[in-house]
Every structure is written in C-alpha cells, then in structure tokens.
Coordinates of C-alpha atoms and ligand atoms in Angstrom, one line a residue:
M1 CA 5.7 4.2 -26.7
K2 CA 5.4 5.1 -23.0
K3 CA 5.0 2.2 -20.6
A4 CA 2.7 2.3 -17.6
L5 CA 2.0 0.0 -14.7
V6 CA -1.5 0.3 -13.3
T7 CA -2.3 -1.3 -10.0
G8 CA -5.8 -2.2 -8.9
A9 CA -6.3 -3.1 -12.6
G10 CA -9.0 -5.6 -11.7
G11 CA -11.0 -2.8 -10.1
F12 CA -13.4 -0.2 -11.3
I13 CA -11.5 3.0 -11.9
A14 CA -8.2 1.4 -13.0
H15 CA -10.0 -0.8 -15.5
H16 CA -11.4 2.4 -17.2
L17 CA -8.0 4.2 -16.8
I18 CA -6.3 1.4 -18.8
K19 CA -8.7 1.9 -21.7
R20 CA -7.7 5.6 -21.7
L21 CA -4.0 4.8 -21.6
K22 CA -4.4 2.4 -24.5
R23 CA -6.1 5.2 -26.5
E24 CA -3.1 7.4 -25.6
N25 CA -0.9 4.8 -27.1
Y26 CA 0.7 3.4 -23.9
W27 CA 2.0 -0.1 -23.4
V28 CA 0.2 -1.1 -20.1
R29 CA 0.8 -3.8 -17.5
G30 CA -2.1 -4.3 -15.1
A31 CA -1.6 -5.8 -11.6
D32 CA -4.2 -6.9 -9.2
I33 CA -5.1 -9.8 -6.9
K34 CA -8.0 -10.5 -9.3
Q35 CA -9.1 -10.1 -12.9
P36 CA -11.8 -7.5 -13.8
E37 CA -15.2 -8.8 -13.0
F38 CA -17.3 -7.6 -15.9
S39 CA -15.1 -7.3 -19.1
K40 CA -11.6 -8.3 -20.1
S41 CA -8.8 -5.9 -19.3
S42 CA -7.4 -3.8 -22.2
A43 CA -3.9 -4.1 -20.6
D44 CA -1.2 -5.6 -22.8
E45 CA -0.2 -7.8 -19.9
F46 CA -2.0 -8.6 -16.7
K47 CA -0.3 -10.0 -13.6
I48 CA -2.2 -11.5 -10.7
L49 CA -0.3 -10.4 -7.6
D50 CA -1.1 -9.8 -4.0
L51 CA 0.5 -6.4 -3.6
R52 CA 0.6 -6.7 0.2
E53 CA 3.8 -8.7 -0.4
S54 CA 6.9 -6.6 -1.1
S55 CA 8.3 -9.2 -3.5
N56 CA 5.1 -9.0 -5.5
C57 CA 5.4 -5.2 -5.8
E58 CA 9.0 -5.7 -7.0
Q59 CA 7.7 -8.2 -9.6
A60 CA 5.0 -5.7 -10.7
V61 CA 7.4 -2.8 -11.4
K62 CA 10.1 -5.0 -13.0
H63 CA 10.4 -4.5 -16.7
P64 CA 13.5 -4.9 -18.9
N65 CA 13.2 -1.3 -20.1
G66 CA 11.6 0.1 -17.0
F67 CA 8.2 1.8 -16.7
D68 CA 7.8 5.5 -17.3
E69 CA 4.8 5.8 -15.1
V70 CA 3.1 4.0 -12.2
Y71 CA -0.6 4.6 -11.6
H72 CA -1.2 3.1 -8.1
L73 CA -4.9 2.5 -7.5
A74 CA -5.0 -0.8 -5.7
A75 CA -6.6 -0.6 -2.3
D76 CA -8.9 -2.5 0.0
M77 CA -11.9 -0.3 -0.3
G78 CA -15.7 -0.1 -0.6
G79 CA -18.7 2.1 0.2
M80 CA -19.8 3.3 3.7
G81 CA -21.1 -0.1 4.8
F82 CA -17.7 -1.7 4.1
I83 CA -15.6 1.2 5.5
H84 CA -17.5 1.1 8.8
S85 CA -17.3 -2.7 9.2
A86 CA -13.8 -3.4 8.0
A87 CA -11.6 -0.7 9.5
C88 CA -8.7 -3.1 10.5
D89 CA -8.6 -4.9 7.1
I90 CA -8.6 -1.5 5.3
M91 CA -5.8 -0.1 7.5
R92 CA -3.6 -3.2 7.3
N93 CA -4.1 -4.2 3.7
S94 CA -4.0 -0.8 2.1
A95 CA -1.0 0.3 4.2
L96 CA 0.9 -2.8 3.3
I97 CA 0.1 -2.3 -0.4
N98 CA 1.0 1.4 -0.3
I99 CA 4.3 1.0 1.6
H100 CA 5.6 -1.8 -0.6
M101 CA 4.5 -0.4 -3.9
I102 CA 6.2 3.0 -3.5
N103 CA 9.3 1.4 -2.2
A104 CA 9.5 -1.0 -5.1
A105 CA 8.8 1.8 -7.6
I106 CA 11.5 4.0 -6.3
H107 CA 14.1 1.2 -6.3
S108 CA 13.3 0.2 -9.8
G109 CA 13.9 3.8 -11.1
I110 CA 10.3 4.8 -11.9
K111 CA 10.2 8.5 -12.8
R112 CA 6.5 9.4 -12.2
Y113 CA 4.2 7.9 -9.6
F114 CA 0.4 8.5 -9.2
F115 CA -1.4 7.8 -5.9
S116 CA -5.2 7.6 -5.6
S117 CA -6.2 9.3 -2.4
S118 CA -9.7 10.2 -1.4
A119 CA -12.0 13.1 -0.2
C120 CA -12.4 10.9 2.9
I121 CA -9.2 12.5 4.2
Y122 CA -11.1 15.7 5.0
R123 CA -13.1 16.3 8.1
D124 CA -16.9 16.4 8.2
M125 CA -18.4 19.7 6.9
K126 CA -21.6 21.5 7.6
I127 CA -24.1 21.9 4.7
G128 CA -23.4 25.3 3.2
E129 CA -19.8 25.7 4.6
P130 CA -17.5 27.6 2.2
E131 CA -15.4 25.5 -0.2
M132 CA -12.4 23.8 1.3
T133 CA -9.1 23.8 -0.6
E134 CA -6.5 21.0 -0.4
E135 CA -4.7 22.8 2.5
G136 CA -7.8 22.5 4.5
A137 CA -6.9 18.8 5.2
Y138 CA -4.9 20.0 8.1
P139 CA -5.3 20.0 11.1
A140 CA -6.4 16.5 10.1
M141 CA -9.7 14.9 11.3
P142 CA -10.9 12.3 8.8
D143 CA -14.3 10.8 9.6
N144 CA -13.1 7.2 9.2
E145 CA -10.0 4.9 9.3
Y146 CA -10.0 4.6 5.5
G147 CA -9.4 8.4 5.4
W148 CA -6.6 8.2 8.0
E149 CA -4.8 5.4 6.0
K150 CA -5.1 7.5 2.8
L151 CA -3.6 10.5 4.6
Y152 CA -0.7 8.5 5.9
A153 CA -0.1 7.0 2.4
E154 CA -0.2 10.6 0.8
R155 CA 2.4 11.7 3.3
M156 CA 4.6 8.6 2.6
A157 CA 4.3 9.2 -1.2
L158 CA 5.3 12.9 -0.7
A159 CA 8.2 11.9 1.6
Y160 CA 9.6 9.4 -1.0
G161 CA 9.2 12.0 -3.7
K162 CA 11.2 14.5 -1.7
Q163 CA 13.9 12.2 -0.5
Y164 CA 14.5 10.4 -3.7
G165 CA 13.7 13.2 -6.1
F166 CA 11.0 11.7 -8.2
T167 CA 7.7 13.0 -9.4
V168 CA 4.6 12.2 -7.3
R169 CA 1.1 13.1 -8.3
I170 CA -1.7 12.7 -5.8
A171 CA -5.4 12.9 -6.5
R172 CA -8.1 13.2 -3.9
F173 CA -11.1 11.6 -5.6
Q174 CA -14.7 12.5 -4.8
N175 CA -17.1 9.6 -5.1
C176 CA -16.8 8.0 -8.5
F177 CA -19.4 6.0 -10.3
G178 CA -20.2 4.5 -13.7
P179 CA -20.7 1.1 -15.5
E180 CA -18.6 -1.8 -14.3
G181 CA -18.4 -0.5 -10.7
T182 CA -19.2 -2.8 -7.8
W183 CA -23.0 -2.8 -7.6
K184 CA -23.7 -5.5 -4.9
G185 CA -22.1 -7.6 -2.2
G186 CA -21.5 -4.9 0.4
R187 CA -18.6 -2.9 -1.1
E188 CA -20.9 -0.9 -3.5
K189 CA -21.2 2.9 -3.1
A190 CA -24.3 5.0 -3.0
P191 CA -24.9 5.6 -6.8
A192 CA -24.6 1.9 -7.6
A193 CA -26.6 0.8 -4.6
I194 CA -29.4 3.1 -5.4
C195 CA -29.4 2.1 -9.0
R196 CA -29.6 -1.5 -7.9
K197 CA -32.5 -0.9 -5.5
V198 CA -34.4 1.1 -8.0
A199 CA -33.9 -1.6 -10.7
E200 CA -35.1 -4.3 -8.3
A201 CA -38.2 -2.2 -7.3
E202 CA -41.6 -2.2 -9.0
D203 CA -42.9 1.1 -10.4
G204 CA -44.5 2.7 -7.3
G205 CA -42.4 0.6 -5.0
T206 CA -40.3 1.5 -1.9
I207 CA -36.5 1.3 -1.4
E208 CA -34.6 1.5 1.8
V209 CA -32.0 4.2 2.3
W210 CA -29.5 4.5 5.2
G211 CA -30.0 7.6 7.3
D212 CA -32.4 10.5 6.7
G213 CA -31.1 11.0 3.1
A214 CA -30.0 14.6 3.8
A215 CA -26.2 13.9 3.6
V216 CA -24.7 15.8 0.7
R217 CA -22.1 14.5 -1.7
S218 CA -20.6 15.1 -5.2
Y219 CA -20.5 12.2 -7.6
T220 CA -18.0 12.1 -10.4
Y221 CA -18.6 10.0 -13.5
V222 CA -15.8 7.6 -14.2
D223 CA -14.8 9.1 -17.6
D224 CA -14.3 12.5 -16.0
M225 CA -12.3 10.9 -13.2
V226 CA -10.0 9.1 -15.6
D227 CA -9.5 12.3 -17.6
G228 CA -8.5 14.1 -14.4
I229 CA -6.1 11.3 -13.4
F230 CA -4.4 11.4 -16.8
R231 CA -4.1 15.2 -17.0
L232 CA -2.9 15.4 -13.4
M233 CA -0.2 12.8 -14.1
Q234 CA 1.1 14.7 -17.1
S235 CA 0.9 18.1 -15.3
N236 CA 3.3 20.0 -13.1
L237 CA 0.9 20.2 -10.2
E238 CA 2.6 19.5 -6.9
G239 CA 0.9 18.1 -3.8
P240 CA -2.5 16.5 -3.4
T241 CA -5.2 17.7 -5.8
N242 CA -9.0 17.4 -5.5
I243 CA -10.9 15.9 -8.5
G244 CA -14.6 16.1 -8.4
N245 CA -17.9 17.1 -10.0
P246 CA -18.8 20.5 -8.5
E247 CA -22.5 19.5 -8.4
Y248 CA -23.6 18.5 -4.8
V249 CA -26.7 16.4 -4.3
S250 CA -28.3 14.9 -1.2
V251 CA -28.9 11.2 -1.0
N252 CA -32.7 11.9 -1.4
E253 CA -31.9 13.9 -4.6
L254 CA -29.8 11.1 -5.9
V255 CA -32.7 8.7 -5.4
S256 CA -35.0 11.2 -7.4
I257 CA -32.4 11.3 -10.2
V258 CA -32.2 7.5 -10.5
A259 CA -36.0 7.2 -10.3
K260 CA -36.4 9.7 -13.1
V261 CA -33.8 8.0 -15.3
A262 CA -35.5 4.6 -14.6
N263 CA -38.9 6.2 -15.3
K264 CA -40.3 4.8 -12.0
K265 CA -42.2 6.3 -9.1
I266 CA -40.1 5.3 -6.0
K267 CA -40.9 5.9 -2.3
V268 CA -38.1 6.0 0.2
K269 CA -38.0 4.3 3.6
H270 CA -35.2 5.7 5.8
I271 CA -33.5 3.1 8.0
D272 CA -30.6 3.1 10.4
G273 CA -27.2 2.6 8.8
P274 CA -23.7 4.1 8.3
V275 CA -24.1 7.4 6.6
G276 CA -20.6 9.0 6.9
V277 CA -20.1 12.7 6.9
E278 CA -23.0 15.2 6.7
S279 CA -21.5 17.3 3.9
R280 CA -18.6 17.9 1.6
N281 CA -17.7 21.1 -0.3
F282 CA -14.3 21.1 -1.9
S283 CA -12.6 23.5 -4.2
N284 CA -11.6 22.2 -7.6
N285 CA -9.6 25.3 -8.5
K286 CA -6.3 23.5 -8.5
I287 CA -7.4 20.9 -11.1
Y288 CA -9.2 23.6 -13.1
S289 CA -5.8 25.3 -13.5
I290 CA -4.8 22.4 -15.9
C291 CA -8.0 22.8 -17.9
W292 CA -9.9 19.8 -16.4
K293 CA -13.6 20.2 -15.7
A294 CA -16.3 17.6 -15.1
K295 CA -18.2 17.1 -18.4
F296 CA -20.9 14.8 -16.9
S297 CA -23.6 16.1 -14.5
T298 CA -24.8 13.6 -11.9
E299 CA -27.9 12.9 -14.1
D300 CA -25.7 12.4 -17.3
G301 CA -23.7 9.9 -15.4
I302 CA -26.7 8.1 -14.0
R303 CA -28.2 7.9 -17.6
L304 CA -25.1 5.9 -18.5
T305 CA -24.8 3.8 -15.3
Y306 CA -28.4 2.9 -14.5
P307 CA -29.0 0.8 -17.7
W308 CA -25.8 -1.2 -17.0
V309 CA -26.8 -1.9 -13.3
E310 CA -30.3 -2.8 -14.5
S311 CA -28.8 -5.3 -17.0
Q312 CA -26.7 -6.8 -14.1
V313 CA -29.8 -7.1 -11.9
K314 CA -31.8 -8.8 -14.8
A315 CA -28.9 -11.2 -15.5
D316 CA -28.6 -12.1 -11.8
K317 CA -32.3 -13.0 -11.7
L318 CA -31.8 -15.5 -14.5
K319 CA -28.9 -17.3 -12.6
Ligands
LIG1 P1 -12.0 -1.1 -6.6 O1 -12.2 -1.8 -5.3 O2 -12.9 -1.4 -7.7 O3 -10.5 -1.3 -7.1 C1 -9.4 -1.6 -6.2 C2 -8.7 -2.8 -6.7 O4 -7.6 -3.0 -5.8 C3 -9.5 -4.1 -6.7 O5 -9.6 -4.6 -8.0 C4 -8.8 -5.0 -5.7 O6 -8.8 -6.4 -6.1 C5 -7.4 -4.4 -5.7 N1 -6.7 -4.9 -4.6 C6 -7.2 -4.9 -3.3 N2 -6.3 -5.6 -2.5 C7 -5.2 -5.9 -3.3 C8 -4.0 -6.7 -3.1 N3 -3.7 -7.1 -1.9 N4 -3.2 -6.9 -4.1 C9 -3.5 -6.4 -5.4 N5 -4.7 -5.8 -5.7 C10 -5.5 -5.5 -4.6 O7 -12.0 0.5 -6.2 P2 -12.0 1.7 -7.2 O8 -13.3 2.4 -7.0 O9 -11.6 1.4 -8.6 O10 -10.9 2.6 -6.5 C11 -9.6 2.8 -7.0 C12 -8.8 3.7 -6.1 O11 -9.4 4.9 -6.0 C13 -8.6 3.1 -4.7 O12 -7.4 3.5 -4.2 C14 -9.7 3.9 -3.9 O13 -9.4 4.0 -2.5 C15 -9.6 5.2 -4.6 N6 -10.9 6.0 -4.5 C16 -12.0 5.6 -5.1 C17 -13.2 6.3 -4.9 C18 -14.5 5.8 -5.6 O14 -15.5 6.5 -5.4 N7 -14.6 4.7 -6.3 C19 -13.2 7.5 -4.2 C20 -12.1 7.9 -3.6 C21 -10.9 7.2 -3.7

C-alpha cells in the first residue's frame, strides 16, 4: 500500500484529492492548520499543524516507513478579493509553508513531490490571443503577488528536485470549483460567489458583479482537477504543467449559466471591484499527452455545485 502525505487537507481541492487517493488504495495522512469545514476527511490520519513552522513540516513528513508521495496543496489563498487585499499575508505565509515543506520532504527521503501552482503565474492576456504554453510564463509578469509567490515556489521545487535528485511534479491549476469549496467570507472564487448570489436572489432579482463582466476565464470542475493531479503525479512529465478546462467563459456568461441551472431570471449590476486579468488562454497539450481531458463542461460542473451552495445558503438562513 502506497503512503501519501497531503497538505492543505482541510481545504477544498486536497479534501477531494484524499477521497481519490483512498479509492486508489493509498494510506493517507492529511495535514492542515484546520479540519475540513463541510465533511469529515477521508484521511487515515489527520494532523493539525501550522506548516509555516519548519518543525511542523518535519513532523508532517515523519513516518516510520516513510511516505512514497507528498501532495503539497497548503497555501494562504482565496479569490480575487482576497488576493488583492492580502498580498503580504499571501507572500509571507505561503512562502514559509513552501520553503519548509520541500526542505522537510527532501530530508526525510520522500521520492515524489507534487506542488500546486496556479495559472496566476502567467501575464495578463488579450481576448483572442493564441494559446500560451507552459514556456510562455517567461519573461515573467504575473498580475498579482499570489502569482509571483507561486512562481518562486515552482522554481524552488525545481531547484530542490535537480540538486537532490528527486521527482517533482508541478501543476498550474486554472480556477477550480465544486461542492465543498469556500462559498462566502471573502476568500470564495467567482463560481462559488455567483452561485451564492443567485441562490440568495429572488427570481427576477439583481446580483452585483465586480467589473464589466467581460473578463474571460476557464473553470475546472474539482473531479477533473483531482484526476489531473493524480495522473500528473504518476507520469513522467517534467516541469510545470497546465491543468484546465479548455472552455473559456466570460463572467457574464458564467452568471447566465448559473441562472439557467437555478432556473431563475437574474439581472446583473456591474460595480467596481478587483477583476484580475482580462483574459487567459492556455494550452493543455502537455497534460493531454498523458490522456487527461476535462470531462465536465462549465455547465456540468455548475449543475453539481449550485445545489450544494444553495443548500449552504438555506442552512445559513436558519442559523
Ligand atoms: P483552500 O484554501 O481551500 O485550501 C488551502 C488549505 O491550506 C486550507 O485548508 C488552509 O487551511 C491550508 N493552510 C493555509 N495556511 C496553512 C498553514 N499555515 N498551515 C497549514 N495549512 C495551511 O484552497 P484550494 O482551492 O483547495 O487550493 C489548493 C491549492 O491549489 C493551493 O495551493 C492553491 O493556491 C492552489 N490553486 C487553487 C486554485 C483554485 O481555483 N481553487 C487555482 C489555482 C491554484
């Protein structure tokens, strides 16, 4: 039985990843500063640890028989609102976590290490620009500090891999969404925020959306993302690899999809707010080479996510 450590196990993607690893018959230890918010972790063991501390990272990777794989997803992160208001926290906390975790992993003899990077490491793109491959990250010009910190952590993971001769896999995630993702409180991302606003609105009502709604993004359903992470970790793909749904939609189109799924007529009021880049258009050819493809369209994913967010909104009202 393979053994895996998953960091960020109290968070959205890692929580789903652990379910997948259990289906693949792994023994899993989860580590996070908090427990998952919405349902119990499937991890065999869960350690509450602040991974900004090097001694806690050493504790996380310590096992009598050693871990075969580390999936490192812990980070101080959130949607655009959070990214634009907490640049110092993001840069300090995530850098500390990333530095200490890879150092602890290498010194405990881990053979395979996964790092979750982000499409935020890329520069802003114009709508309709040709697809950008992974190499297009350089010369680097991320739009925000979260992206710069991820880029630094990518380079650190690659440097450790090279110097110590161990296998590093890096995924650059597009936006990920699904049930049990943060849906309120300021760290939520666009799909969850729009699902919440539509769930709270009356049929025929109006929701507020930051910016003019023209910004274009790709949204990847969490089961697809987890499948990509697992396949990438088992593969021979070197260097950072994009993982994302090839379907690009504007924020206005995303609102229409959510309204359709909710079966509501929704009007949009555009207000000032942090929007992020205008557009993204990335090549997924590298991850396609290991037979991964997104199975869920944006609408498929929203059909699975909206009812969950709606149930959270209703439960919240009863509190
Ligand atoms: P999340 O916020 O739900 O999960 C991150 C987890 O890290 C949280 O549970 C948090 O408690 C934990 N964490 C933060 N500080 C910690 C600390 N000091 N010690 C221990 N744990 C700590 O985020 P997510 O959406 O599941 O993202 C997982 C990873 O994927 C992150 O590295 C994120 O940057 C990356 N990513 C996510 C997306 C997305 O759309 N969700 C897109 C690109 C990249």
